[in-house]
PDB file of C-alpha atoms in Angstrom:
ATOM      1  CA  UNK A 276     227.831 263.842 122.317  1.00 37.00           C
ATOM      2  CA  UNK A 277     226.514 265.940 125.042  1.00 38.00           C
ATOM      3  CA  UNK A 278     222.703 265.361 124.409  1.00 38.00           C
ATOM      4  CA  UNK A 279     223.627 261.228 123.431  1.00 37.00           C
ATOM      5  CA  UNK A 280     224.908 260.702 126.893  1.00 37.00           C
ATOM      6  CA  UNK A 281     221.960 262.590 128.838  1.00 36.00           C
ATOM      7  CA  UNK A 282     219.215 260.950 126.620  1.00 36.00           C
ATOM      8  CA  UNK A 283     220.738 257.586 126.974  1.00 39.00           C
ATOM      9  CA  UNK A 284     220.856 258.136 131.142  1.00 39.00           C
ATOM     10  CA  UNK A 285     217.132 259.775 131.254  1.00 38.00           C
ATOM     11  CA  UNK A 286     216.066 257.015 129.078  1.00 39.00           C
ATOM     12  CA  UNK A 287     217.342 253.974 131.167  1.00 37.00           C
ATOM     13  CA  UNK A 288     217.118 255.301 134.336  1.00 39.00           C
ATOM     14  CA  UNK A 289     214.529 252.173 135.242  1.00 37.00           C
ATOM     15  CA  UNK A 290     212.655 251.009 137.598  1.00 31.00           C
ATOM     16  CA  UNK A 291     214.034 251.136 141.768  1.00 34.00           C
ATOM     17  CA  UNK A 292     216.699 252.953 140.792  1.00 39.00           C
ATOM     18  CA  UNK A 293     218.642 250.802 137.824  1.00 43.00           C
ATOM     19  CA  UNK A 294     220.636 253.772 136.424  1.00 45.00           C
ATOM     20  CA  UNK A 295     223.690 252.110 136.345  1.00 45.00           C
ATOM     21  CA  UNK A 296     224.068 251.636 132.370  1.00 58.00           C
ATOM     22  CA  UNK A 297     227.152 250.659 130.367  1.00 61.00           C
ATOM     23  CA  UNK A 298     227.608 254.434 129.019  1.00 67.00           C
ATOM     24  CA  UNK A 299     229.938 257.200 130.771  1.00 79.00           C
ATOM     25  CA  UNK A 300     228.530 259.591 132.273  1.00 86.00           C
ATOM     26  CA  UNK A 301     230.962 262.429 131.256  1.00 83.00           C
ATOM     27  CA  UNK A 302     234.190 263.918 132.924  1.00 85.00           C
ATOM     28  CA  UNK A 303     233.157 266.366 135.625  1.00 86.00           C
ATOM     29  CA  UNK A 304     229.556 265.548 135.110  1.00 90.00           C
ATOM     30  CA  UNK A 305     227.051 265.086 138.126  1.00 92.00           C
ATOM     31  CA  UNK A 306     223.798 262.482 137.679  1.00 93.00           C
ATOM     32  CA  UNK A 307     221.686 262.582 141.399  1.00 94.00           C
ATOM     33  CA  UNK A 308     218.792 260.405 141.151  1.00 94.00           C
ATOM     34  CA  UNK A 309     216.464 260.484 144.254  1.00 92.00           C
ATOM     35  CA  UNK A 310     213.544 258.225 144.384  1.00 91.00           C
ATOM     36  CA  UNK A 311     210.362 256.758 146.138  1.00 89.00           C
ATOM     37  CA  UNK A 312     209.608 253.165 145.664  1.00 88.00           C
ATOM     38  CA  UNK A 313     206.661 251.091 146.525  1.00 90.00           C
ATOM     39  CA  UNK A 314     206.484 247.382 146.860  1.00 89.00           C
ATOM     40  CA  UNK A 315     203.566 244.792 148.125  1.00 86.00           C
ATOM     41  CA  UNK A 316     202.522 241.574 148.346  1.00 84.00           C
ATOM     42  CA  UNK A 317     199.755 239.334 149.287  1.00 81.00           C
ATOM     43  CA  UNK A 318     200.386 235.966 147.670  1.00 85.00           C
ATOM     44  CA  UNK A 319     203.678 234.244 147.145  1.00 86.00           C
ATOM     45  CA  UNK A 320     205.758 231.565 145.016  1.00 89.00           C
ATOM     46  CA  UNK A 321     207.022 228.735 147.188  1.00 88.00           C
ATOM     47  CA  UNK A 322     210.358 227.040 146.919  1.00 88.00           C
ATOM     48  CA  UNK A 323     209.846 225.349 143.635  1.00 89.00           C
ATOM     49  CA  UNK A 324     208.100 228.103 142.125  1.00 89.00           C
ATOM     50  CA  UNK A 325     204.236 227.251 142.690  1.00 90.00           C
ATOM     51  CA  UNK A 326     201.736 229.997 143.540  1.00 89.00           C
ATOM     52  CA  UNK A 327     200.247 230.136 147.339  1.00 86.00           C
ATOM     53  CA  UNK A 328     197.924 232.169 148.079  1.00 83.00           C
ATOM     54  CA  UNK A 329     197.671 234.128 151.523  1.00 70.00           C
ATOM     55  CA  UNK A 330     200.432 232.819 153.946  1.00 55.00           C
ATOM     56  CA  UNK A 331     203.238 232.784 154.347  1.00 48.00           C
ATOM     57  CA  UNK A 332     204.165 236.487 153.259  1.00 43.00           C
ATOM     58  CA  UNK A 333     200.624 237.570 152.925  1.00 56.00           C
ATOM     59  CA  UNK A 334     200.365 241.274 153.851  1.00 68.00           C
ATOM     60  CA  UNK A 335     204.012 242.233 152.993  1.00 76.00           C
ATOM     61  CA  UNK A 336     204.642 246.150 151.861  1.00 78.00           C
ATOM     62  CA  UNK A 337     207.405 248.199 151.471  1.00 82.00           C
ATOM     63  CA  UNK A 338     208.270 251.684 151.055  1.00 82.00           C
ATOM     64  CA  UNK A 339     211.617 253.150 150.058  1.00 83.00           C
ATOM     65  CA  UNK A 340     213.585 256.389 149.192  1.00 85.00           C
ATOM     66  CA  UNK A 341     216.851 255.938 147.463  1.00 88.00           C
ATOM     67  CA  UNK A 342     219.797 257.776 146.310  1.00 90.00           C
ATOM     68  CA  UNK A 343     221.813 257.356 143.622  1.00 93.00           C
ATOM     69  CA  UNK A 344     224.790 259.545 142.646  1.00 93.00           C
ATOM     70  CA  UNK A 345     226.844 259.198 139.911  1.00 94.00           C
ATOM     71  CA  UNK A 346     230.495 261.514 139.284  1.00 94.00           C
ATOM     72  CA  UNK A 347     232.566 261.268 135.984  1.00 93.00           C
ATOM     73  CA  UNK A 348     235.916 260.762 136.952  1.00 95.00           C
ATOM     74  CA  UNK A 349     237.411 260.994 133.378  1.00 93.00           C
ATOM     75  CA  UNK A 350     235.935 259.978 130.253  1.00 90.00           C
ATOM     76  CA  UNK A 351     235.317 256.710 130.650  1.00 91.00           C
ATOM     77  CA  UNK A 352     235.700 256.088 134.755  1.00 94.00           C
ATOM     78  CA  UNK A 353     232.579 256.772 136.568  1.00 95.00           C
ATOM     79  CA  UNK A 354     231.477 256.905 140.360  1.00 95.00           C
ATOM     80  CA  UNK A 355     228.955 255.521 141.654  1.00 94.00           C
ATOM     81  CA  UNK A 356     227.360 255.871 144.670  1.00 93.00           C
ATOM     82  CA  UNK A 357     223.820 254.089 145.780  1.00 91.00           C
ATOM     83  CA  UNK A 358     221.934 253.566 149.011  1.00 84.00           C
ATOM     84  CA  UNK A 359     220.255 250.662 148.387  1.00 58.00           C
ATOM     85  CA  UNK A 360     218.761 247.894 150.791  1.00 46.00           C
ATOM     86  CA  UNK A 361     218.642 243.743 149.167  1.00 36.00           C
ATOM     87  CA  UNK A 362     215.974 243.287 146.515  1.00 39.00           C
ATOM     88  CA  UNK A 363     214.473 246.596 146.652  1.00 36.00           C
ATOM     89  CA  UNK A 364     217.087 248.759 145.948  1.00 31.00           C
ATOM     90  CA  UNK A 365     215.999 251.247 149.456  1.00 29.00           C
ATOM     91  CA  UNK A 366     217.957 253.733 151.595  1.00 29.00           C
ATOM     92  CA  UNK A 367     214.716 254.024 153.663  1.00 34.00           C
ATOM     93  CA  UNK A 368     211.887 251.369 154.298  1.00 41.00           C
ATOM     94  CA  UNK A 369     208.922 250.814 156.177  1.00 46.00           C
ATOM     95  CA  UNK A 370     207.059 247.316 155.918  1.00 48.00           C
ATOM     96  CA  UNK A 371     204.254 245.742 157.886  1.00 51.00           C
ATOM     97  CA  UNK A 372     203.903 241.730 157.653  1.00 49.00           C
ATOM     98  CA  UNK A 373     200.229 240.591 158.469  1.00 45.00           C
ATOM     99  CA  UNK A 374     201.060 237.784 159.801  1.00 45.00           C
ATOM    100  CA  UNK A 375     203.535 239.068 162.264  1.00 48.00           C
ATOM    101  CA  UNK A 376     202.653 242.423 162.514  1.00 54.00           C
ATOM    102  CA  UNK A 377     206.568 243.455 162.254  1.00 62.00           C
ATOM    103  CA  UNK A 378     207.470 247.180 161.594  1.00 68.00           C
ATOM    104  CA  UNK A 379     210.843 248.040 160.592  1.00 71.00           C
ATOM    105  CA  UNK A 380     212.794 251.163 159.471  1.00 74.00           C
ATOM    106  CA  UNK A 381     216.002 252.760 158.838  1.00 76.00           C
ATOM    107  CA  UNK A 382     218.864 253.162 156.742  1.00 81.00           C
ATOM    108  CA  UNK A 383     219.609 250.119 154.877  1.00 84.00           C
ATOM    109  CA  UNK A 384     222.831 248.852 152.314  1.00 89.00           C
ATOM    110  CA  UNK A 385     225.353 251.188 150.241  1.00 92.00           C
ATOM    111  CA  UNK A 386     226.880 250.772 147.142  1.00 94.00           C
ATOM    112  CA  UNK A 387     230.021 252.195 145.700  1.00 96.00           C
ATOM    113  CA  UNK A 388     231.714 251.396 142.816  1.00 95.00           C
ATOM    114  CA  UNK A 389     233.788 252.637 139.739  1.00 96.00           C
ATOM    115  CA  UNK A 390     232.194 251.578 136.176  1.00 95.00           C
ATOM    116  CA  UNK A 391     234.597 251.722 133.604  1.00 95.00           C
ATOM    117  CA  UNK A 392     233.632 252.112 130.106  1.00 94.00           C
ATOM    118  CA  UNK A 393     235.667 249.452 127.854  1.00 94.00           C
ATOM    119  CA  UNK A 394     235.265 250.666 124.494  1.00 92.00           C
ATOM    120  CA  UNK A 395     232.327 252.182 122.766  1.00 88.00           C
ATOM    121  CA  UNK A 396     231.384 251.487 118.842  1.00 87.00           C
ATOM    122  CA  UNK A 397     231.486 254.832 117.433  1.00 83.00           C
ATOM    123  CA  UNK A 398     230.307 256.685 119.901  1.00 81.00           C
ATOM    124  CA  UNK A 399     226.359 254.674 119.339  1.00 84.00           C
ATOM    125  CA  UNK A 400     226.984 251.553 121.885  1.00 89.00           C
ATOM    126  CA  UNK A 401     228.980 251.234 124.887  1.00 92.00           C
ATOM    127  CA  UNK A 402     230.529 248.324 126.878  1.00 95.00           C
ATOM    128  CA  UNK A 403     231.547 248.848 130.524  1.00 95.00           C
ATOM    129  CA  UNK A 404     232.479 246.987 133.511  1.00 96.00           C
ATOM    130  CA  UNK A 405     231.390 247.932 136.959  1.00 96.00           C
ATOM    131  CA  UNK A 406     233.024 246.697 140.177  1.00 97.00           C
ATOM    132  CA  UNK A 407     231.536 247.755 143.244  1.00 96.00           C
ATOM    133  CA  UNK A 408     231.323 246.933 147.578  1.00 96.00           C
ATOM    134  CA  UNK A 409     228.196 246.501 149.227  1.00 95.00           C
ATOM    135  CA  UNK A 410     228.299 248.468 152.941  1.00 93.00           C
ATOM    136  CA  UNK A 411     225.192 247.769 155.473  1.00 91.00           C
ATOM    137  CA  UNK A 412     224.778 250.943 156.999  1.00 88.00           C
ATOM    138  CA  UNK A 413     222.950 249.840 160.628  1.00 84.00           C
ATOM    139  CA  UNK A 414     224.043 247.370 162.944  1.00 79.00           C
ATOM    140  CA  UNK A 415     225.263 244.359 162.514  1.00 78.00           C
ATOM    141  CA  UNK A 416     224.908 243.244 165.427  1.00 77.00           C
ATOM    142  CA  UNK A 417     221.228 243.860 166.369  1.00 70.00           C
ATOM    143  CA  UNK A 418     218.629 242.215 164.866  1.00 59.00           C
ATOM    144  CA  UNK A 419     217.151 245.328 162.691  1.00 65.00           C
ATOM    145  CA  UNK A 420     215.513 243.070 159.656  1.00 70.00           C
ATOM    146  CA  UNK A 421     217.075 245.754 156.959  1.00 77.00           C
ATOM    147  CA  UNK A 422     219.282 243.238 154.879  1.00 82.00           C
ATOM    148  CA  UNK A 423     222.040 240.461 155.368  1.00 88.00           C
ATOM    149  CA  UNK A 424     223.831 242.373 158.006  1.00 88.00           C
ATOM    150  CA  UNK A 425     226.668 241.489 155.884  1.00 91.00           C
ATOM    151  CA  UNK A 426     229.467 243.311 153.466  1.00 94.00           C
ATOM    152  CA  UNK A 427     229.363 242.190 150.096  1.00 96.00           C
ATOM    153  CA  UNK A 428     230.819 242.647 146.540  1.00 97.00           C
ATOM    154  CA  UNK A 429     229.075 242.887 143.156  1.00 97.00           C
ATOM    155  CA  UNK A 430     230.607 242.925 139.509  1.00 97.00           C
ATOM    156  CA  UNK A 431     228.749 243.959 136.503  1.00 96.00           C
ATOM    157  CA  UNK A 432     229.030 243.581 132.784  1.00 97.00           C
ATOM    158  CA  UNK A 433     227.047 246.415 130.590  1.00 95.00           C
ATOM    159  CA  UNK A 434     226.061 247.202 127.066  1.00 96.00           C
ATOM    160  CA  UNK A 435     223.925 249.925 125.922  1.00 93.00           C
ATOM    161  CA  UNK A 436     223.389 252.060 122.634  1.00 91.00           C
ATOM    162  CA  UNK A 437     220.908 253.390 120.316  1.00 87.00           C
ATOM    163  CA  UNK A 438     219.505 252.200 117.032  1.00 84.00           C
ATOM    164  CA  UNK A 439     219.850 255.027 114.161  1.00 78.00           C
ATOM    165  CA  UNK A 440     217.191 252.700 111.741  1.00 76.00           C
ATOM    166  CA  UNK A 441     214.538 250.598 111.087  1.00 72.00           C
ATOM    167  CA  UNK A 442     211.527 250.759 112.947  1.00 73.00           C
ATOM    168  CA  UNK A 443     213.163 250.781 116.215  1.00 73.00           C
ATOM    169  CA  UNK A 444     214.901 254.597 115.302  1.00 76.00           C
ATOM    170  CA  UNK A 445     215.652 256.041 117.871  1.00 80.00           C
ATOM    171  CA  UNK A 446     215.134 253.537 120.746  1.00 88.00           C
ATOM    172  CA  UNK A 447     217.707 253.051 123.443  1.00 89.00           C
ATOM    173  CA  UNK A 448     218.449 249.894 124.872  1.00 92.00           C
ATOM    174  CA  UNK A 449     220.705 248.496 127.850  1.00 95.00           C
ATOM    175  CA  UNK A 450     221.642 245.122 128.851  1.00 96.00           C
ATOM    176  CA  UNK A 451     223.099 243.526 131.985  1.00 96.00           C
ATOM    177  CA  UNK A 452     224.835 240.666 133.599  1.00 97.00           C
ATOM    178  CA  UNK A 453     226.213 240.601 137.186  1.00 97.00           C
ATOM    179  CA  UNK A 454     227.522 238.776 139.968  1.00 98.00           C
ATOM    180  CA  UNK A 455     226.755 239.869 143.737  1.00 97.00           C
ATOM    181  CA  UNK A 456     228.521 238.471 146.998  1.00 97.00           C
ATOM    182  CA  UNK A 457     228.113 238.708 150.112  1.00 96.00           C
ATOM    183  CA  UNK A 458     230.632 237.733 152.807  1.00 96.00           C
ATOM    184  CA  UNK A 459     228.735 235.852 155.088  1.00 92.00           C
ATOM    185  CA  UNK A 460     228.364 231.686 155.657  1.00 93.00           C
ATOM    186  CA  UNK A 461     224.972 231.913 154.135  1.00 94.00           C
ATOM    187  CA  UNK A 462     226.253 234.202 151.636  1.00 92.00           C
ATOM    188  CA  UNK A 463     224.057 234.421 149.183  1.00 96.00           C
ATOM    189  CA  UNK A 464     225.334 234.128 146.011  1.00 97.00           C
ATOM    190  CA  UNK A 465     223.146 236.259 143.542  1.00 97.00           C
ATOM    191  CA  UNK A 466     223.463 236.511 139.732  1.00 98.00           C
ATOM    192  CA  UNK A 467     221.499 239.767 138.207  1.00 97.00           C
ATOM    193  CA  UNK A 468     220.127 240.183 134.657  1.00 97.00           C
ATOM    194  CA  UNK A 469     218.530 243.079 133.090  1.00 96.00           C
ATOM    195  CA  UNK A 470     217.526 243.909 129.306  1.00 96.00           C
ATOM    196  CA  UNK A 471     215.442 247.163 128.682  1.00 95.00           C
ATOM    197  CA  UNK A 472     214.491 249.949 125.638  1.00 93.00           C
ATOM    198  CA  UNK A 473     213.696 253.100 125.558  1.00 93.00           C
ATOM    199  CA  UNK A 474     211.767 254.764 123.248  1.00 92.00           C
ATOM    200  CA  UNK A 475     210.983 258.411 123.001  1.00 91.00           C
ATOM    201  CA  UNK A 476     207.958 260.689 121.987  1.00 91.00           C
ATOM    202  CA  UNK A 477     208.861 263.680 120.375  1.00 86.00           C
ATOM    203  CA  UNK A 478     211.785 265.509 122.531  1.00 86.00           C
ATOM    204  CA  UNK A 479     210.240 265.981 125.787  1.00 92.00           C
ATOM    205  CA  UNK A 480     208.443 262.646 126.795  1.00 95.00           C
ATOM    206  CA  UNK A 481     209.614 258.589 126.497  1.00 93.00           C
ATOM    207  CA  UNK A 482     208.391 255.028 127.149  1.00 95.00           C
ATOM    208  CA  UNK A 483     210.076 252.066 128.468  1.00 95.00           C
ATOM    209  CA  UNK A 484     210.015 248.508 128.961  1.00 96.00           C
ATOM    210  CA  UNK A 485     212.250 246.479 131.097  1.00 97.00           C
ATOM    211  CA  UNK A 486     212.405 242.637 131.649  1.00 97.00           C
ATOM    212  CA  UNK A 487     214.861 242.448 135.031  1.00 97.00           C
ATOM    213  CA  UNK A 488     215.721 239.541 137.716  1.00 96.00           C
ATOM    214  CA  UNK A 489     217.826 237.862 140.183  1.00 96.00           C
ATOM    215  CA  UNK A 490     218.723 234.095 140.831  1.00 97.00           C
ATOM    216  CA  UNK A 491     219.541 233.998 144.725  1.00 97.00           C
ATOM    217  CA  UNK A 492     221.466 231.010 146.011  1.00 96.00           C
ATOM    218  CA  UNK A 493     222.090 230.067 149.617  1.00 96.00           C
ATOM    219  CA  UNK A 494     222.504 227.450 152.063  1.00 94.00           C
ATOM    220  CA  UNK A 495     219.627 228.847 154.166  1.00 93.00           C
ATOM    221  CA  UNK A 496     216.845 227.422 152.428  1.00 91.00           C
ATOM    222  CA  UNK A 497     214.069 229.001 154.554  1.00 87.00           C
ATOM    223  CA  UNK A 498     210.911 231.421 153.436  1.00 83.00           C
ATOM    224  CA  UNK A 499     211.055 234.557 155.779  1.00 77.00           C
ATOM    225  CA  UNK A 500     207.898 236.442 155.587  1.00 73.00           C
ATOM    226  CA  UNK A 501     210.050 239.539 155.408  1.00 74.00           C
ATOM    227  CA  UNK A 502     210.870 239.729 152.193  1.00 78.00           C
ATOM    228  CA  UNK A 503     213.842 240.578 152.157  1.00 78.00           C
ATOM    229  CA  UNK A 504     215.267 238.788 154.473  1.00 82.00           C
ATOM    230  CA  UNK A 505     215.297 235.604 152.352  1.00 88.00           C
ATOM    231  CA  UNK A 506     218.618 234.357 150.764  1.00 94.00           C
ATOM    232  CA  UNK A 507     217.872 231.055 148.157  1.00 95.00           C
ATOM    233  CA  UNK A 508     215.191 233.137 146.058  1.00 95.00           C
ATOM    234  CA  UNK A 509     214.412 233.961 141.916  1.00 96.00           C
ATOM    235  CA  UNK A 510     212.506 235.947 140.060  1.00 96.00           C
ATOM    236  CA  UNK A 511     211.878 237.689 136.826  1.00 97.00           C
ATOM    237  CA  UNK A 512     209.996 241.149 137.073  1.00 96.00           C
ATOM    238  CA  UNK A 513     208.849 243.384 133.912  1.00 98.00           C
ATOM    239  CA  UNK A 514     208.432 246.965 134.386  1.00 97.00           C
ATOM    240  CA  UNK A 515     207.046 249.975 132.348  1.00 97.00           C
ATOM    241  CA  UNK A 516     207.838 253.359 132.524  1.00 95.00           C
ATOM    242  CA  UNK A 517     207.166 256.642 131.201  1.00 97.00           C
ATOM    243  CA  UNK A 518     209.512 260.012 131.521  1.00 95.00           C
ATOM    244  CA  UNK A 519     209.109 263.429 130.918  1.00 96.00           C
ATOM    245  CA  UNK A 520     212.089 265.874 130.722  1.00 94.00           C
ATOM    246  CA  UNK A 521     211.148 269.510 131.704  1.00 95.00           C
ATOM    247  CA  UNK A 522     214.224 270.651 131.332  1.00 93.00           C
ATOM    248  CA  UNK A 523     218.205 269.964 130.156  1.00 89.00           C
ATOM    249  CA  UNK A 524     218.740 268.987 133.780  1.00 91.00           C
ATOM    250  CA  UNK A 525     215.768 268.253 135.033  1.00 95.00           C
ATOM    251  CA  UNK A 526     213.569 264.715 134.282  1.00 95.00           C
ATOM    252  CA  UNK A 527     210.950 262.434 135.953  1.00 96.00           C
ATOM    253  CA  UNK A 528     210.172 258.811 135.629  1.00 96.00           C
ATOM    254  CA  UNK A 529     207.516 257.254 136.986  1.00 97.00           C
ATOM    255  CA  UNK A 530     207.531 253.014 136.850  1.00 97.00           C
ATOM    256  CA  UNK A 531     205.367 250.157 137.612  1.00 97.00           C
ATOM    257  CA  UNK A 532     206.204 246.197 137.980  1.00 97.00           C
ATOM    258  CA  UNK A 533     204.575 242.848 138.424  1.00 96.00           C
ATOM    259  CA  UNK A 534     206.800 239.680 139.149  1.00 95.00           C
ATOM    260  CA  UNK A 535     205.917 237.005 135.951  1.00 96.00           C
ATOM    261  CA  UNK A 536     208.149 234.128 137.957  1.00 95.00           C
ATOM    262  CA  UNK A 537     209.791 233.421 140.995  1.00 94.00           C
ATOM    263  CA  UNK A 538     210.947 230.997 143.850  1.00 94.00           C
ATOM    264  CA  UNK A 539     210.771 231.206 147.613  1.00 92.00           C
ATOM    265  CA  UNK A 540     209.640 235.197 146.918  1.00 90.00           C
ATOM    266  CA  UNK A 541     206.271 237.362 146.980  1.00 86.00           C
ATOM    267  CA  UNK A 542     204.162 237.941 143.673  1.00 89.00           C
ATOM    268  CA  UNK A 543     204.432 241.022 143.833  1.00 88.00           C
ATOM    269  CA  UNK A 544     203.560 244.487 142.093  1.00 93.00           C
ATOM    270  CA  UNK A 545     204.230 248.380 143.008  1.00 94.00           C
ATOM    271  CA  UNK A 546     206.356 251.446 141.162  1.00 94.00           C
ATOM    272  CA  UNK A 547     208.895 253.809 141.154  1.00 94.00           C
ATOM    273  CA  UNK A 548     208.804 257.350 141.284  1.00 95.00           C
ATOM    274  CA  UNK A 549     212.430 258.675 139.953  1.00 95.00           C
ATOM    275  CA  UNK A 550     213.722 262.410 139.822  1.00 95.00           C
ATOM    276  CA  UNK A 551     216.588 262.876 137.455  1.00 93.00           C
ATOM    277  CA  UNK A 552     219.367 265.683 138.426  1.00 94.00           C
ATOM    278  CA  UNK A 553     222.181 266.724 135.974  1.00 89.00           C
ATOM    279  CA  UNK A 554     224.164 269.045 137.788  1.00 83.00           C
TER     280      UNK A 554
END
């Protein structure tokens, strides 16, 4: 059972820090997963999802370290801890606009939650529920271009497991639906999807792929050249990653993405590079 759980976590791990899967983590078990993510884009999708090329958002790069921590609380109750900032999932980002020449940095949004794990089909697939707040971590009241400046809420439906046959043996997979809110007149209102597999090769190293989005609804219609900034946004991103575990506690990941579809957003590409604690 052990080895299941830490497989299925190393496995799904994801790209910008997704570890938050629909299996438990363990009672009295530690998962710290720092990261450095990359973003950047020089053409855009406008607001009814039409590619521009150039302005506006031309230029637009990101870079970001995250932290996630996740504590088992019992068997099937979970912390969770992330420092994350909107879209890009950051604790720590840098970005330079072209077109405006802005500069920002600094510590962005947090995440805590408790995932609970609902029942699990003999032990091979898993159905939890997260609930979690969303906590800027600057201030609010100075205009610091890191997020919403605004508290929010999120809740998440998850199912993951493994396939024991067929020509898939072996693979893991994970899928998600959520809900995020935040508190603010402009809210937005943002539902989240994921669906991803895992597949290893041999005991040490693994492939994934990972088809992931958001649909981003507000009453502030405008296109902000900072990213991610804007509020009434889509779009579907696939990613690919590969992991290598060098030991029981230790793993890598390393990711890449390109953005297939998307509305008032950049067409954008960049990676992940993930490091994978069990302590």
């Amino acid at each position: 059972m052990k080895k299941i759980y830490l497989i299925l976590l190393l496995v799904l791990a994801g790209w910008v820090n997704q570890a938050q899967a629909g299996w438990p983590i363990g009672k009295y078990r530690n998962v710290v997963i720092p990261s450095f993510n990359y973003y950047t884009s020089h053409d855009s999708w406008n607001s009814v999802g039409q590619k521009v090329k150039g302005s506006p958002g031309s230029g637009f790069t990101s870079y970001a370290v995250g932290l996630y921590v996740g504590y088992g609380i019992s068997r099937r109750l979970d912390l969770v801890v992330n420092v994350l900032a909107p879209q890009q999932n950051s604790a720590y980002r840098n970005f330079k606009d072209s077109l405006i020449k802005q500069q920002s940095s600094g510590i962005g949004d947090m995440q805590v939650g408790l995932a609970y794990n609902l029942v699990n089909f003999g032990y091979k697939s898993f159905l939890s529920v997260m609930g979690s707040g969303i906590v800027p971590l600057y201030d609010t009241t100075k205009t610091v271009a890191l997020g919403y400046a605004a508290y929010g809420a999120e809740l998440k439906l998850m199912y993951s497991g493994g396939i024991d046959n067929g020509f898939l043996k072996h693979t893991y997979y994970n899928m998600e639906v959520g809900y995020r809110r935040y508190f603010d007149t402009q809210g937005p209102n943002v539902l989240l999807y994921t669906a991803s597999l895992g597949i290893p090769l041999g005991k040490r190293n693994q492939i994934g792929f990972e088809g992931s989005g958001q649909y981003s609804t507000s009453t502030n219609k405008a296109f902000n050249p900072n990213l991610a900034l804007n509020r009434d946004f889509s779009f579907t991103k696939a990613s690919f990653d590969y992991g290598h575990t060098f030991t029981r506690r230790f793993s890598v990941f390393v990711t890449s993405f390109y953005t297939l579809i998307g509305r008032n957003t950049g067409l954008g590409y960049g990676g992940s590079v993930q490091m994978i604690c069990k302590l």
